């Protein structure tokens, strides 16, 4: 089926029921990032002397096509059909402000592969999807490609909040959009806090932390002050899981005894020792558990 798109802050799934009925699964994945493997292979060579324009224009993403197809085929074969799959950012590698034509070609392949998925695919916006410093133009481009870049949805009594973490990483060119996003997020947190839903979870690209809540700022996490404030706010609202990507390695850990942050490695290129894969999440009445599954090579 075609990739699902949110409109006016809401995404409608086939099962958008507000009431909890029984245990179910969904798939969480990240960073299929069509095109990154090619860049990584080149970056092992002579970066200073690379003609990046020519390089991007002639680039391919055969590896990612193979990995994405493996993902689609494995999910389609699952005996217990997950209710949805969610891709937590860096859907395509080519930055929209630098290589829009390459990005468009990557998107054609992405849409072609993922429309074969038998369950709804929900997309989360990553830094490669709006640029490291988003602008009105890159945000508009993302919305035309994938629909809203922040929204919420409900599935079988579970409240799901989809954040665009890039507005917390670098809002300098889009202060008004970032402020609008932040006040929307506060409203969603209040909904979670109301206790109306069985569970409340967050999906975003950049992890608030990768190993421990008090670690220093690195490329892959939030600045400590903002992180501490948001983690406290999320935990007090009863949010039980924060699912992220961006790190291209499996990581994460518990914030307190109620809220866990889960960092899932990439479907695409790896930066650590994990194999390409995705996460199967099981939502039970009292708890949510998850397991990382490696891709089968096609
Ligand atoms: Zn990223």
mmCIF file of C-alpha atoms and ligand atoms in Angstrom:
data_model
loop_
_atom_site.group_PDB
_atom_site.id
_atom_site.type_symbol
_atom_site.label_atom_id
_atom_site.label_comp_id
_atom_site.label_asym_id
_atom_site.label_seq_id
_atom_site.Cartn_x
_atom_site.Cartn_y
_atom_site.Cartn_z
ATOM 1 C CA UNK A 1 0.000 0.000 0.000
ATOM 2 C CA UNK A 2 1.159 3.613 -0.512
ATOM 3 C CA UNK A 3 3.099 5.288 2.306
ATOM 4 C CA UNK A 4 0.704 6.810 4.840
ATOM 5 C CA UNK A 5 0.596 10.593 5.153
ATOM 6 C CA UNK A 6 -0.629 12.692 8.054
ATOM 7 C CA UNK A 7 -2.814 15.734 7.423
ATOM 8 C CA UNK A 8 -3.488 18.570 9.841
ATOM 9 C CA UNK A 9 -1.532 16.859 12.571
ATOM 10 C CA UNK A 10 -3.414 13.565 12.482
ATOM 11 C CA UNK A 11 -2.665 10.242 10.860
ATOM 12 C CA UNK A 12 -5.489 7.807 10.330
ATOM 13 C CA UNK A 13 -4.603 4.103 10.366
ATOM 14 C CA UNK A 14 -6.986 1.289 9.424
ATOM 15 C CA UNK A 15 -7.096 0.488 13.142
ATOM 16 C CA UNK A 16 -7.300 3.894 14.778
ATOM 17 C CA UNK A 17 -9.535 2.638 17.564
ATOM 18 C CA UNK A 18 -9.327 4.597 20.794
ATOM 19 C CA UNK A 19 -10.130 1.551 22.919
ATOM 20 C CA UNK A 20 -7.595 -1.040 24.024
ATOM 21 C CA UNK A 21 -8.671 -4.525 22.977
ATOM 22 C CA UNK A 22 -5.766 -6.950 23.005
ATOM 23 C CA UNK A 23 -2.020 -7.452 22.530
ATOM 24 C CA UNK A 24 -0.597 -6.438 19.157
ATOM 25 C CA UNK A 25 2.715 -5.785 17.429
ATOM 26 C CA UNK A 26 4.156 -3.022 15.295
ATOM 27 C CA UNK A 27 7.470 -2.551 13.518
ATOM 28 C CA UNK A 28 9.891 0.231 14.351
ATOM 29 C CA UNK A 29 12.737 0.905 11.924
ATOM 30 C CA UNK A 30 15.049 3.802 11.089
ATOM 31 C CA UNK A 31 17.535 5.212 8.640
ATOM 32 C CA UNK A 32 16.850 3.277 5.483
ATOM 33 C CA UNK A 33 18.572 6.381 4.093
ATOM 34 C CA UNK A 34 18.810 5.527 0.429
ATOM 35 C CA UNK A 35 22.248 6.638 -0.800
ATOM 36 C CA UNK A 36 24.288 6.697 2.435
ATOM 37 C CA UNK A 37 26.301 3.530 1.793
ATOM 38 C CA UNK A 38 27.720 5.062 -1.399
ATOM 39 C CA UNK A 39 28.774 8.195 0.505
ATOM 40 C CA UNK A 40 30.325 6.135 3.315
ATOM 41 C CA UNK A 41 32.365 4.053 0.912
ATOM 42 C CA UNK A 42 33.683 7.213 -0.754
ATOM 43 C CA UNK A 43 34.417 8.882 2.576
ATOM 44 C CA UNK A 44 36.864 6.077 3.355
ATOM 45 C CA UNK A 45 38.907 7.278 0.399
ATOM 46 C CA UNK A 46 40.009 10.759 -0.501
ATOM 47 C CA UNK A 47 37.259 13.098 0.722
ATOM 48 C CA UNK A 48 39.281 16.292 0.188
ATOM 49 C CA UNK A 49 39.695 15.563 -3.489
ATOM 50 C CA UNK A 50 36.188 14.269 -4.180
ATOM 51 C CA UNK A 51 34.142 16.161 -6.744
ATOM 52 C CA UNK A 52 30.951 15.975 -4.675
ATOM 53 C CA UNK A 53 28.681 17.395 -7.360
ATOM 54 C CA UNK A 54 29.673 14.812 -9.901
ATOM 55 C CA UNK A 55 29.801 12.241 -7.145
ATOM 56 C CA UNK A 56 26.190 12.779 -6.067
ATOM 57 C CA UNK A 57 24.894 13.071 -9.593
ATOM 58 C CA UNK A 58 26.319 9.678 -10.496
ATOM 59 C CA UNK A 59 25.574 8.022 -7.146
ATOM 60 C CA UNK A 60 23.471 4.891 -6.735
ATOM 61 C CA UNK A 61 21.748 3.200 -3.808
ATOM 62 C CA UNK A 62 21.685 -0.438 -4.849
ATOM 63 C CA UNK A 63 22.621 -1.614 -1.345
ATOM 64 C CA UNK A 64 19.762 0.270 0.284
ATOM 65 C CA UNK A 65 17.339 -0.996 -2.360
ATOM 66 C CA UNK A 66 18.340 -4.542 -1.461
ATOM 67 C CA UNK A 67 18.030 -3.904 2.294
ATOM 68 C CA UNK A 68 14.674 -2.153 1.970
ATOM 69 C CA UNK A 69 13.315 -4.978 -0.175
ATOM 70 C CA UNK A 70 14.494 -7.480 2.414
ATOM 71 C CA UNK A 71 12.679 -5.487 5.111
ATOM 72 C CA UNK A 72 9.441 -5.378 3.111
ATOM 73 C CA UNK A 73 9.602 -9.071 2.329
ATOM 74 C CA UNK A 74 10.327 -10.085 5.955
ATOM 75 C CA UNK A 75 7.507 -7.937 7.354
ATOM 76 C CA UNK A 76 5.053 -9.160 4.721
ATOM 77 C CA UNK A 77 5.840 -12.756 5.672
ATOM 78 C CA UNK A 78 5.157 -12.314 9.387
ATOM 79 C CA UNK A 79 2.502 -14.698 10.630
ATOM 80 C CA UNK A 80 1.076 -12.246 13.111
ATOM 81 C CA UNK A 81 0.534 -9.139 11.023
ATOM 82 C CA UNK A 82 1.881 -6.011 12.721
ATOM 83 C CA UNK A 83 -0.625 -3.139 12.819
ATOM 84 C CA UNK A 84 1.833 -0.696 11.235
ATOM 85 C CA UNK A 85 5.513 -0.009 10.545
ATOM 86 C CA UNK A 86 7.191 3.278 11.398
ATOM 87 C CA UNK A 87 10.433 4.597 9.858
ATOM 88 C CA UNK A 88 12.097 6.880 12.382
ATOM 89 C CA UNK A 89 13.802 9.313 10.042
ATOM 90 C CA UNK A 90 16.542 9.648 7.489
ATOM 91 C CA UNK A 91 14.336 8.109 4.892
ATOM 92 C CA UNK A 92 16.554 9.373 2.062
ATOM 93 C CA UNK A 93 20.199 10.438 2.232
ATOM 94 C CA UNK A 94 20.450 13.351 -0.212
ATOM 95 C CA UNK A 95 20.016 16.607 1.715
ATOM 96 C CA UNK A 96 17.083 18.562 0.236
ATOM 97 C CA UNK A 97 18.874 21.921 0.167
ATOM 98 C CA UNK A 98 21.978 20.540 -1.561
ATOM 99 C CA UNK A 99 20.921 17.678 -3.829
ATOM 100 C CA UNK A 100 17.159 18.016 -4.457
ATOM 101 C CA UNK A 101 17.232 16.182 -7.810
ATOM 102 C CA UNK A 102 19.178 13.249 -6.378
ATOM 103 C CA UNK A 103 16.757 13.198 -3.456
ATOM 104 C CA UNK A 104 13.802 13.056 -5.861
ATOM 105 C CA UNK A 105 15.328 10.021 -7.579
ATOM 106 C CA UNK A 106 15.908 8.341 -4.215
ATOM 107 C CA UNK A 107 12.301 9.039 -3.270
ATOM 108 C CA UNK A 108 10.971 7.416 -6.447
ATOM 109 C CA UNK A 109 12.761 4.191 -5.455
ATOM 110 C CA UNK A 110 11.680 4.498 -1.816
ATOM 111 C CA UNK A 111 7.997 4.875 -2.742
ATOM 112 C CA UNK A 112 8.224 2.060 -5.307
ATOM 113 C CA UNK A 113 9.714 -0.399 -2.784
ATOM 114 C CA UNK A 114 7.573 0.493 0.214
ATOM 115 C CA UNK A 115 4.256 0.452 -1.588
ATOM 116 C CA UNK A 116 4.774 -3.340 -1.658
ATOM 117 C CA UNK A 117 4.481 -3.386 2.151
ATOM 118 C CA UNK A 118 1.208 -5.032 3.200
ATOM 119 C CA UNK A 119 0.846 -2.911 6.335
ATOM 120 C CA UNK A 120 0.722 0.904 6.672
ATOM 121 C CA UNK A 121 4.113 2.642 6.691
ATOM 122 C CA UNK A 122 4.334 5.797 8.828
ATOM 123 C CA UNK A 123 7.291 8.156 8.258
ATOM 124 C CA UNK A 124 9.167 10.297 10.791
ATOM 125 C CA UNK A 125 11.269 13.269 9.653
ATOM 126 C CA UNK A 126 15.075 13.041 10.139
ATOM 127 C CA UNK A 127 17.916 15.507 9.672
ATOM 128 C CA UNK A 128 18.598 14.193 6.173
ATOM 129 C CA UNK A 129 14.937 14.787 5.328
ATOM 130 C CA UNK A 130 14.832 18.544 6.111
ATOM 131 C CA UNK A 131 18.553 19.340 6.296
ATOM 132 C CA UNK A 132 20.623 19.825 9.446
ATOM 133 C CA UNK A 133 19.340 23.405 9.608
ATOM 134 C CA UNK A 134 15.762 23.229 8.305
ATOM 135 C CA UNK A 135 14.392 26.123 6.244
ATOM 136 C CA UNK A 136 10.853 26.929 5.127
ATOM 137 C CA UNK A 137 11.783 25.467 1.707
ATOM 138 C CA UNK A 138 13.123 22.160 3.027
ATOM 139 C CA UNK A 139 10.162 21.770 5.393
ATOM 140 C CA UNK A 140 7.763 22.454 2.494
ATOM 141 C CA UNK A 141 9.615 19.943 0.338
ATOM 142 C CA UNK A 142 9.394 17.284 3.042
ATOM 143 C CA UNK A 143 5.669 17.910 3.512
ATOM 144 C CA UNK A 144 5.073 17.582 -0.226
ATOM 145 C CA UNK A 145 6.979 14.269 -0.220
ATOM 146 C CA UNK A 146 5.705 12.661 2.989
ATOM 147 C CA UNK A 147 2.874 14.759 4.459
ATOM 148 C CA UNK A 148 3.015 16.464 7.871
ATOM 149 C CA UNK A 149 6.368 16.387 9.636
ATOM 150 C CA UNK A 150 4.755 16.204 13.092
ATOM 151 C CA UNK A 151 1.505 14.530 14.076
ATOM 152 C CA UNK A 152 -0.102 12.018 16.386
ATOM 153 C CA UNK A 153 -2.117 8.889 15.852
ATOM 154 C CA UNK A 154 -3.925 6.276 17.871
ATOM 155 C CA UNK A 155 -3.760 2.534 17.336
ATOM 156 C CA UNK A 156 -5.768 0.085 19.408
ATOM 157 C CA UNK A 157 -5.870 2.428 22.409
ATOM 158 C CA UNK A 158 -2.191 3.416 22.186
ATOM 159 C CA UNK A 159 -1.349 7.095 21.735
ATOM 160 C CA UNK A 160 1.591 7.710 19.371
ATOM 161 C CA UNK A 161 3.306 11.096 19.124
ATOM 162 C CA UNK A 162 5.559 11.724 16.107
ATOM 163 C CA UNK A 163 8.095 14.501 16.748
ATOM 164 C CA UNK A 164 10.334 16.372 14.305
ATOM 165 C CA UNK A 165 13.487 16.430 16.437
ATOM 166 C CA UNK A 166 15.358 18.699 14.020
ATOM 167 C CA UNK A 167 13.532 21.744 15.441
ATOM 168 C CA UNK A 168 15.336 21.048 18.736
ATOM 169 C CA UNK A 169 18.694 20.494 17.057
ATOM 170 C CA UNK A 170 18.773 23.664 14.945
ATOM 171 C CA UNK A 171 15.713 25.944 14.738
ATOM 172 C CA UNK A 172 17.671 29.071 13.658
ATOM 173 C CA UNK A 173 16.047 29.518 10.222
ATOM 174 C CA UNK A 174 12.535 28.436 11.247
ATOM 175 C CA UNK A 175 11.902 29.873 14.733
ATOM 176 C CA UNK A 176 8.151 30.224 14.167
ATOM 177 C CA UNK A 177 7.679 26.677 12.898
ATOM 178 C CA UNK A 178 9.806 25.382 15.784
ATOM 179 C CA UNK A 179 7.679 27.312 18.310
ATOM 180 C CA UNK A 180 4.496 25.996 16.728
ATOM 181 C CA UNK A 181 5.891 22.458 16.918
ATOM 182 C CA UNK A 182 6.874 22.898 20.549
ATOM 183 C CA UNK A 183 3.457 24.144 21.659
ATOM 184 C CA UNK A 184 1.827 21.281 19.729
ATOM 185 C CA UNK A 185 4.125 18.808 21.517
ATOM 186 C CA UNK A 186 3.151 20.262 24.908
ATOM 187 C CA UNK A 187 -0.515 19.698 24.000
ATOM 188 C CA UNK A 188 0.203 16.088 23.030
ATOM 189 C CA UNK A 189 2.043 15.510 26.303
ATOM 190 C CA UNK A 190 -1.036 16.812 28.132
ATOM 191 C CA UNK A 191 -3.195 14.317 26.232
ATOM 192 C CA UNK A 192 -0.800 11.525 27.279
ATOM 193 C CA UNK A 193 -0.978 12.783 30.865
ATOM 194 C CA UNK A 194 -4.785 12.687 30.856
ATOM 195 C CA UNK A 195 -4.558 8.897 31.172
ATOM 196 C CA UNK A 196 -7.110 8.389 28.424
ATOM 197 C CA UNK A 197 -4.953 5.816 26.621
ATOM 198 C CA UNK A 198 -3.558 2.401 27.528
ATOM 199 C CA UNK A 199 0.011 3.501 26.662
ATOM 200 C CA UNK A 200 1.596 6.634 25.235
ATOM 201 C CA UNK A 201 4.784 6.504 23.155
ATOM 202 C CA UNK A 202 6.952 8.942 21.231
ATOM 203 C CA UNK A 203 8.711 8.432 17.899
ATOM 204 C CA UNK A 204 11.485 10.744 16.767
ATOM 205 C CA UNK A 205 14.719 10.687 14.797
ATOM 206 C CA UNK A 206 17.392 12.080 17.132
ATOM 207 C CA UNK A 207 17.647 10.280 20.493
ATOM 208 C CA UNK A 208 17.512 12.517 23.567
ATOM 209 C CA UNK A 209 20.436 10.373 24.779
ATOM 210 C CA UNK A 210 22.161 7.306 23.372
ATOM 211 C CA UNK A 211 23.361 5.538 26.531
ATOM 212 C CA UNK A 212 22.544 7.475 29.700
ATOM 213 C CA UNK A 213 20.296 10.477 30.432
ATOM 214 C CA UNK A 214 23.201 12.528 31.840
ATOM 215 C CA UNK A 215 25.784 11.974 29.078
ATOM 216 C CA UNK A 216 27.442 14.996 27.405
ATOM 217 C CA UNK A 217 26.318 16.423 24.069
ATOM 218 C CA UNK A 218 27.595 14.537 21.022
ATOM 219 C CA UNK A 219 26.473 14.637 17.391
ATOM 220 C CA UNK A 220 23.816 11.985 18.060
ATOM 221 C CA UNK A 221 21.894 13.358 21.083
ATOM 222 C CA UNK A 222 20.164 16.480 22.495
ATOM 223 C CA UNK A 223 21.906 19.233 24.466
ATOM 224 C CA UNK A 224 21.791 18.249 28.177
ATOM 225 C CA UNK A 225 19.616 21.096 29.494
ATOM 226 C CA UNK A 226 16.847 20.673 26.929
ATOM 227 C CA UNK A 227 17.117 16.890 27.250
ATOM 228 C CA UNK A 228 16.672 16.940 31.040
ATOM 229 C CA UNK A 229 13.623 19.198 30.760
ATOM 230 C CA UNK A 230 11.940 17.107 28.092
ATOM 231 C CA UNK A 231 12.682 13.744 29.704
ATOM 232 C CA UNK A 232 11.153 14.926 32.965
ATOM 233 C CA UNK A 233 8.092 16.282 31.154
ATOM 234 C CA UNK A 234 7.627 13.032 29.167
ATOM 235 C CA UNK A 235 8.087 10.778 32.177
ATOM 236 C CA UNK A 236 5.675 12.789 34.323
ATOM 237 C CA UNK A 237 3.102 12.496 31.544
ATOM 238 C CA UNK A 238 3.340 8.706 31.716
ATOM 239 C CA UNK A 239 5.021 8.212 28.347
ATOM 240 C CA UNK A 240 6.569 4.755 28.557
ATOM 241 C CA UNK A 241 8.764 4.508 25.436
ATOM 242 C CA UNK A 242 10.663 6.908 23.189
ATOM 243 C CA UNK A 243 11.692 5.189 19.951
ATOM 244 C CA UNK A 244 14.517 6.795 17.937
ATOM 245 C CA UNK A 245 17.024 6.210 15.141
ATOM 246 C CA UNK A 246 19.878 8.419 13.831
ATOM 247 C CA UNK A 247 22.640 6.521 15.654
ATOM 248 C CA UNK A 248 22.956 3.636 13.139
ATOM 249 C CA UNK A 249 23.605 1.364 16.141
ATOM 250 C CA UNK A 250 21.357 -0.202 18.754
ATOM 251 C CA UNK A 251 21.499 1.716 22.017
ATOM 252 C CA UNK A 252 19.341 3.459 24.592
ATOM 253 C CA UNK A 253 18.401 2.744 28.165
ATOM 254 C CA UNK A 254 15.940 3.518 30.934
ATOM 255 C CA UNK A 255 15.406 7.089 32.106
ATOM 256 C CA UNK A 256 13.663 5.975 35.289
ATOM 257 C CA UNK A 257 11.811 2.792 36.161
ATOM 258 C CA UNK A 258 8.852 3.779 33.976
ATOM 259 C CA UNK A 259 10.250 5.277 30.767
ATOM 260 C CA UNK A 260 12.693 3.666 28.334
ATOM 261 C CA UNK A 261 14.438 5.291 25.395
ATOM 262 C CA UNK A 262 15.055 2.842 22.560
ATOM 263 C CA UNK A 263 17.597 3.565 19.821
ATOM 264 C CA UNK A 264 17.215 1.274 16.836
ATOM 265 C CA UNK A 265 19.986 0.648 14.334
ATOM 266 C CA UNK A 266 19.520 1.255 10.637
ATOM 267 C CA UNK A 267 17.908 -0.689 7.866
ATOM 268 C CA UNK A 268 20.610 1.020 5.806
ATOM 269 C CA UNK A 269 24.293 1.703 6.436
ATOM 270 C CA UNK A 270 25.744 0.761 9.839
ATOM 271 C CA UNK A 271 28.142 2.810 11.948
ATOM 272 C CA UNK A 272 28.781 0.153 14.593
ATOM 273 C CA UNK A 273 28.865 -3.606 14.964
ATOM 274 C CA UNK A 274 25.128 -4.260 14.551
ATOM 275 C CA UNK A 275 23.722 -5.881 11.445
ATOM 276 C CA UNK A 276 21.121 -4.050 9.367
ATOM 277 C CA UNK A 277 17.721 -4.667 10.892
ATOM 278 C CA UNK A 278 14.548 -3.412 12.532
ATOM 279 C CA UNK A 279 12.606 -3.822 15.745
ATOM 280 C CA UNK A 280 9.483 -5.836 16.439
ATOM 281 C CA UNK A 281 7.533 -4.164 19.227
ATOM 282 C CA UNK A 282 4.950 -6.108 21.203
ATOM 283 C CA UNK A 283 2.327 -4.040 22.971
ATOM 284 C CA UNK A 284 0.772 -5.863 25.895
ATOM 285 C CA UNK A 285 -1.847 -4.644 28.301
ATOM 286 C CA UNK A 286 0.664 -3.734 31.021
ATOM 287 C CA UNK A 287 3.950 -3.347 29.158
ATOM 288 C CA UNK A 288 5.664 -2.863 25.834
ATOM 289 C CA UNK A 289 8.580 -5.119 24.874
ATOM 290 C CA UNK A 290 10.768 -5.110 21.793
ATOM 291 C CA UNK A 291 13.294 -7.191 19.938
ATOM 292 C CA UNK A 292 15.808 -6.258 17.230
ATOM 293 C CA UNK A 293 15.639 -8.487 14.161
ATOM 294 C CA UNK A 294 18.463 -8.649 11.605
ATOM 295 C CA UNK A 295 17.655 -8.450 7.917
ATOM 296 C CA UNK A 296 17.928 -11.617 5.943
ATOM 297 C CA UNK A 297 20.150 -11.141 2.943
ATOM 298 C CA UNK A 298 18.167 -11.528 -0.237
HETATM 299 ZN ZN1 LIG B 1 20.152 11.189 11.175
#
